[in-house]
PDB file of C-alpha atoms in Angstrom:
ATOM      1  CA  ILE A  23      89.798  81.407   6.113  1.00 43.00           C
ATOM      2  CA  GLN A  24      87.928  78.899   3.977  1.00 51.00           C
ATOM      3  CA  SER A  25      84.750  80.896   3.454  1.00 63.00           C
ATOM      4  CA  MET A  26      82.834  83.635   5.168  1.00 67.00           C
ATOM      5  CA  ASP A  27      79.074  83.791   5.454  1.00 74.00           C
ATOM      6  CA  SER A  28      79.029  87.568   5.744  1.00 78.00           C
ATOM      7  CA  GLY A  29      81.085  90.603   6.669  1.00 83.00           C
ATOM      8  CA  ASP A  30      84.767  91.212   6.186  1.00 86.00           C
ATOM      9  CA  ILE A  31      87.976  91.392   8.166  1.00 86.00           C
ATOM     10  CA  PHE A  32      90.350  94.307   7.750  1.00 87.00           C
ATOM     11  CA  ILE A  33      93.983  94.346   8.819  1.00 89.00           C
ATOM     12  CA  ASN A  34      95.957  97.541   8.267  1.00 86.00           C
ATOM     13  CA  GLY A  35      93.173  98.754   6.003  1.00 89.00           C
ATOM     14  CA  LYS A  36      93.301  95.672   3.768  1.00 90.00           C
ATOM     15  CA  SER A  37      90.314  93.366   3.221  1.00 90.00           C
ATOM     16  CA  ILE A  38      90.718  89.648   3.744  1.00 87.00           C
ATOM     17  CA  LYS A  39      88.369  89.154   0.792  1.00 88.00           C
ATOM     18  CA  THR A  40      90.479  91.092  -1.701  1.00 90.00           C
ATOM     19  CA  ASP A  41      93.988  91.184  -0.207  1.00 90.00           C
ATOM     20  CA  LYS A  42      94.581  87.660   1.154  1.00 87.00           C
ATOM     21  CA  VAL A  43      98.244  87.520   0.168  1.00 86.00           C
ATOM     22  CA  GLU A  44      99.021  90.884   1.783  1.00 87.00           C
ATOM     23  CA  ILE A  45      97.102  90.023   4.948  1.00 87.00           C
ATOM     24  CA  ARG A  46      98.892  86.668   5.362  1.00 86.00           C
ATOM     25  CA  LYS A  47     102.143  88.611   5.742  1.00 88.00           C
ATOM     26  CA  HIS A  48     100.743  90.075   8.973  1.00 90.00           C
ATOM     27  CA  LEU A  49      99.427  86.810  10.458  1.00 92.00           C
ATOM     28  CA  GLY A  50     101.161  84.002  12.301  1.00 93.00           C
ATOM     29  CA  LEU A  51      99.048  80.945  13.110  1.00 92.00           C
ATOM     30  CA  VAL A  52      99.707  78.371  15.805  1.00 92.00           C
ATOM     31  CA  PRO A  53      97.161  75.595  15.234  1.00 92.00           C
ATOM     32  CA  GLN A  54      95.610  73.578  18.042  1.00 90.00           C
ATOM     33  CA  ASP A  55      97.456  70.450  16.939  1.00 90.00           C
ATOM     34  CA  ILE A  56     101.240  70.631  16.675  1.00 91.00           C
ATOM     35  CA  ALA A  57     102.325  71.305  13.078  1.00 93.00           C
ATOM     36  CA  LEU A  58     105.991  70.342  12.942  1.00 97.00           C
ATOM     37  CA  LEU A  59     108.131  67.794  11.125  1.00 97.00           C
ATOM     38  CA  GLU A  60     108.891  65.370  13.982  1.00 97.00           C
ATOM     39  CA  GLU A  61     111.883  63.668  12.308  1.00 97.00           C
ATOM     40  CA  LEU A  62     113.696  66.974  11.864  1.00 98.00           C
ATOM     41  CA  ASN A  63     115.385  69.106  14.499  1.00 98.00           C
ATOM     42  CA  ALA A  64     114.324  72.651  15.426  1.00 98.00           C
ATOM     43  CA  VAL A  65     116.736  74.367  13.026  1.00 98.00           C
ATOM     44  CA  ASP A  66     115.655  72.178  10.104  1.00 98.00           C
ATOM     45  CA  ASN A  67     111.974  72.815  10.903  1.00 98.00           C
ATOM     46  CA  LEU A  68     112.555  76.561  11.011  1.00 98.00           C
ATOM     47  CA  GLU A  69     114.553  76.462   7.760  1.00 97.00           C
ATOM     48  CA  TYR A  70     111.831  74.444   6.039  1.00 97.00           C
ATOM     49  CA  PHE A  71     108.965  76.679   7.149  1.00 96.00           C
ATOM     50  CA  GLY A  72     111.053  79.803   6.580  1.00 95.00           C
ATOM     51  CA  GLY A  73     111.457  78.719   2.964  1.00 94.00           C
ATOM     52  CA  LEU A  74     107.676  78.477   2.668  1.00 91.00           C
ATOM     53  CA  TYR A  75     107.492  82.103   3.853  1.00 90.00           C
ATOM     54  CA  GLY A  76     110.050  83.059   1.181  1.00 90.00           C
ATOM     55  CA  LEU A  77     112.875  83.645   3.662  1.00 93.00           C
ATOM     56  CA  ALA A  78     116.445  82.590   2.883  1.00 94.00           C
ATOM     57  CA  GLY A  79     120.108  83.267   3.555  1.00 95.00           C
ATOM     58  CA  ALA A  80     121.324  85.560   6.313  1.00 95.00           C
ATOM     59  CA  GLU A  81     117.830  86.914   7.007  1.00 93.00           C
ATOM     60  CA  LEU A  82     116.483  83.425   7.709  1.00 96.00           C
ATOM     61  CA  LYS A  83     119.549  82.386   9.745  1.00 96.00           C
ATOM     62  CA  SER A  84     119.219  85.515  11.897  1.00 95.00           C
ATOM     63  CA  GLN A  85     115.506  84.917  12.493  1.00 94.00           C
ATOM     64  CA  ILE A  86     116.139  81.286  13.420  1.00 97.00           C
ATOM     65  CA  GLU A  87     118.783  82.176  16.013  1.00 96.00           C
ATOM     66  CA  LYS A  88     116.592  84.917  17.486  1.00 92.00           C
ATOM     67  CA  LEU A  89     113.485  82.734  17.681  1.00 93.00           C
ATOM     68  CA  LEU A  90     115.328  79.754  19.165  1.00 95.00           C
ATOM     69  CA  GLU A  91     116.500  82.100  21.924  1.00 91.00           C
ATOM     70  CA  VAL A  92     113.009  83.573  22.444  1.00 86.00           C
ATOM     71  CA  ALA A  93     111.503  80.065  22.561  1.00 87.00           C
ATOM     72  CA  GLY A  94     114.183  78.849  24.972  1.00 89.00           C
ATOM     73  CA  LEU A  95     115.311  76.092  22.614  1.00 95.00           C
ATOM     74  CA  THR A  96     118.849  77.125  21.695  1.00 96.00           C
ATOM     75  CA  ASP A  97     120.400  74.268  23.679  1.00 96.00           C
ATOM     76  CA  LYS A  98     118.057  71.712  22.040  1.00 96.00           C
ATOM     77  CA  LYS A  99     118.171  73.085  18.492  1.00 97.00           C
ATOM     78  CA  LYS A 100     119.853  69.993  16.979  1.00 97.00           C
ATOM     79  CA  GLU A 101     117.684  67.427  18.772  1.00 97.00           C
ATOM     80  CA  LYS A 102     114.876  65.768  16.801  1.00 98.00           C
ATOM     81  CA  VAL A 103     111.480  67.294  17.539  1.00 97.00           C
ATOM     82  CA  LYS A 104     109.992  63.857  18.272  1.00 97.00           C
ATOM     83  CA  ASN A 105     112.102  63.842  21.452  1.00 97.00           C
ATOM     84  CA  TYR A 106     110.781  67.206  22.658  1.00 96.00           C
ATOM     85  CA  SER A 107     108.278  67.607  25.473  1.00 91.00           C
ATOM     86  CA  GLY A 108     104.824  68.961  24.632  1.00 88.00           C
ATOM     87  CA  GLY A 109     105.795  72.416  25.869  1.00 88.00           C
ATOM     88  CA  MET A 110     108.963  72.481  23.768  1.00 92.00           C
ATOM     89  CA  LYS A 111     106.986  71.498  20.669  1.00 93.00           C
ATOM     90  CA  ARG A 112     104.427  74.200  21.389  1.00 90.00           C
ATOM     91  CA  ARG A 113     107.153  76.849  21.766  1.00 90.00           C
ATOM     92  CA  LEU A 114     108.782  75.710  18.517  1.00 94.00           C
ATOM     93  CA  ASN A 115     105.395  75.889  16.797  1.00 93.00           C
ATOM     94  CA  ILE A 116     105.116  79.508  17.961  1.00 90.00           C
ATOM     95  CA  ALA A 117     108.633  80.193  16.653  1.00 93.00           C
ATOM     96  CA  VAL A 118     107.580  78.818  13.254  1.00 96.00           C
ATOM     97  CA  ALA A 119     104.556  81.142  13.241  1.00 94.00           C
ATOM     98  CA  MET A 120     106.838  84.088  14.095  1.00 92.00           C
ATOM     99  CA  LEU A 121     109.449  83.469  11.354  1.00 94.00           C
ATOM    100  CA  HIS A 122     108.104  86.122   8.999  1.00 93.00           C
ATOM    101  CA  ASN A 123     107.704  88.618  11.877  1.00 90.00           C
ATOM    102  CA  PRO A 124     103.900  88.949  11.762  1.00 93.00           C
ATOM    103  CA  SER A 125     102.187  91.677  13.758  1.00 91.00           C
ATOM    104  CA  ILE A 126      99.305  89.372  14.746  1.00 93.00           C
ATOM    105  CA  LEU A 127      99.708  85.945  16.288  1.00 92.00           C
ATOM    106  CA  ILE A 128      96.686  83.624  16.454  1.00 92.00           C
ATOM    107  CA  LEU A 129      96.991  80.777  18.969  1.00 91.00           C
ATOM    108  CA  ASP A 130      94.325  78.049  18.925  1.00 92.00           C
ATOM    109  CA  GLU A 131      94.196  76.269  22.316  1.00 89.00           C
ATOM    110  CA  PRO A 132      97.950  76.837  22.836  1.00 86.00           C
ATOM    111  CA  THR A 133      98.186  74.998  26.159  1.00 83.00           C
ATOM    112  CA  LYS A 134      96.316  71.872  25.096  1.00 82.00           C
ATOM    113  CA  GLY A 135      98.116  68.791  26.371  1.00 78.00           C
ATOM    114  CA  ILE A 136     101.029  70.474  28.124  1.00 79.00           C
ATOM    115  CA  ASP A 137     101.975  70.399  31.796  1.00 81.00           C
ATOM    116  CA  VAL A 138     101.893  73.273  34.289  1.00 84.00           C
ATOM    117  CA  GLY A 139     105.592  74.097  33.900  1.00 82.00           C
ATOM    118  CA  ALA A 140     105.280  74.239  30.122  1.00 79.00           C
ATOM    119  CA  LYS A 141     102.200  76.461  30.463  1.00 82.00           C
ATOM    120  CA  ALA A 142     104.179  78.886  32.617  1.00 84.00           C
ATOM    121  CA  GLU A 143     106.941  79.029  29.980  1.00 82.00           C
ATOM    122  CA  LEU A 144     104.381  79.585  27.245  1.00 82.00           C
ATOM    123  CA  TYR A 145     102.682  82.381  29.213  1.00 85.00           C
ATOM    124  CA  LYS A 146     106.072  84.021  29.708  1.00 85.00           C
ATOM    125  CA  LEU A 147     106.703  83.846  25.961  1.00 83.00           C
ATOM    126  CA  MET A 148     103.292  85.351  25.159  1.00 84.00           C
ATOM    127  CA  VAL A 149     103.884  88.222  27.597  1.00 86.00           C
ATOM    128  CA  GLU A 150     107.266  88.899  25.968  1.00 85.00           C
ATOM    129  CA  LEU A 151     105.732  88.903  22.479  1.00 84.00           C
ATOM    130  CA  SER A 152     103.005  91.256  23.665  1.00 87.00           C
ATOM    131  CA  LYS A 153     105.653  93.616  25.080  1.00 88.00           C
ATOM    132  CA  GLN A 154     107.257  93.604  21.616  1.00 87.00           C
ATOM    133  CA  GLY A 155     104.015  95.026  20.237  1.00 88.00           C
ATOM    134  CA  LYS A 156     102.550  91.801  18.847  1.00 89.00           C
ATOM    135  CA  THR A 157      98.787  91.405  18.929  1.00 91.00           C
ATOM    136  CA  ILE A 158      97.973  87.983  20.349  1.00 90.00           C
ATOM    137  CA  ILE A 159      94.617  86.384  19.694  1.00 91.00           C
ATOM    138  CA  MET A 160      94.230  83.318  21.870  1.00 89.00           C
ATOM    139  CA  ILE A 161      91.383  80.874  21.386  1.00 90.00           C
ATOM    140  CA  THR A 162      90.857  78.989  24.621  1.00 87.00           C
ATOM    141  CA  SER A 163      88.223  77.224  26.664  1.00 83.00           C
ATOM    142  CA  ASP A 164      90.412  77.372  29.788  1.00 82.00           C
ATOM    143  CA  MET A 165      88.742  79.859  32.145  1.00 80.00           C
ATOM    144  CA  LEU A 166      91.864  80.488  34.247  1.00 80.00           C
ATOM    145  CA  GLU A 167      93.898  81.174  31.117  1.00 81.00           C
ATOM    146  CA  LEU A 168      91.190  83.485  29.891  1.00 77.00           C
ATOM    147  CA  LEU A 169      91.052  85.491  33.093  1.00 79.00           C
ATOM    148  CA  SER A 170      94.810  85.716  33.662  1.00 80.00           C
ATOM    149  CA  MET A 171      96.133  86.337  30.140  1.00 80.00           C
ATOM    150  CA  SER A 172      93.594  88.681  28.544  1.00 83.00           C
ATOM    151  CA  ASP A 173      93.177  92.409  28.300  1.00 85.00           C
ATOM    152  CA  ARG A 174      89.771  91.825  26.712  1.00 87.00           C
ATOM    153  CA  VAL A 175      87.699  88.777  25.859  1.00 87.00           C
ATOM    154  CA  MET A 176      85.310  88.123  23.008  1.00 89.00           C
ATOM    155  CA  VAL A 177      82.753  85.531  24.097  1.00 86.00           C
ATOM    156  CA  MET A 178      81.331  83.202  21.454  1.00 85.00           C
ATOM    157  CA  HIS A 179      78.220  81.050  21.743  1.00 82.00           C
ATOM    158  CA  GLU A 180      77.268  78.584  19.004  1.00 82.00           C
ATOM    159  CA  GLY A 181      79.596  80.309  16.547  1.00 79.00           C
ATOM    160  CA  HIS A 182      78.351  83.846  17.149  1.00 83.00           C
ATOM    161  CA  GLN A 183      79.874  86.711  19.089  1.00 86.00           C
ATOM    162  CA  VAL A 184      77.735  87.443  22.150  1.00 88.00           C
ATOM    163  CA  GLY A 185      79.905  90.061  23.802  1.00 89.00           C
ATOM    164  CA  ILE A 186      83.258  91.663  24.403  1.00 90.00           C
ATOM    165  CA  ILE A 187      84.410  92.101  27.980  1.00 89.00           C
ATOM    166  CA  PRO A 188      87.199  94.581  28.849  1.00 87.00           C
ATOM    167  CA  HIS A 189      89.790  93.503  31.423  1.00 82.00           C
ATOM    168  CA  THR A 190      88.302  95.851  34.038  1.00 85.00           C
ATOM    169  CA  GLU A 191      85.012  93.901  33.919  1.00 87.00           C
ATOM    170  CA  LEU A 192      86.479  90.445  33.327  1.00 83.00           C
ATOM    171  CA  THR A 193      85.154  87.872  35.784  1.00 83.00           C
ATOM    172  CA  GLN A 194      84.269  84.205  35.473  1.00 83.00           C
ATOM    173  CA  GLU A 195      80.644  85.053  36.233  1.00 86.00           C
ATOM    174  CA  ARG A 196      80.499  87.650  33.423  1.00 85.00           C
ATOM    175  CA  VAL A 197      82.018  85.232  30.902  1.00 83.00           C
ATOM    176  CA  LEU A 198      79.641  82.434  31.890  1.00 82.00           C
ATOM    177  CA  GLU A 199      76.668  84.806  31.784  1.00 84.00           C
ATOM    178  CA  LEU A 200      77.429  85.757  28.175  1.00 83.00           C
ATOM    179  CA  ALA A 201      78.431  82.237  27.119  1.00 81.00           C
ATOM    180  CA  SER A 202      75.178  80.726  28.309  1.00 81.00           C
ATOM    181  CA  GLY A 203      73.318  82.783  25.729  1.00 66.00           C
TER     182      GLY A 203
END
């Protein structure tokens, strides 16, 4: 977070204003645009980013193997990322965000630019992570994604929250009603 106009965010009782380092340990971010080193393979990317998280040795190696399996990339782990499909890159980007085992995963437009098959694989991965107890915050403008993947939706309009809709009341009409201001 660059700057906040007002308010605060608390995660596990810690303030983002005063405990940024502690809070970052709980967050995994998957940016809208792919953030990988294209000339490296999946293992090298995970080792590099793992080092940035302070992971090393057997702990890092174990996480890499586990996340390659979860992301469905074990058989492509030595191939350069530049040769991956959009969906494979997206899944590797999620694996990078999961290296330090965060409890909250923030995905910004995670299905941007990927085909239907890759979307299905990504949805499957998100469901699995949710079953593992991960909180997934997905930022999306895709109405179908919103309706099918959410247990509640926060609707924003011009940068402000205009409502929260629980899954039991989640319809396209309700979202559009709130979004139109």
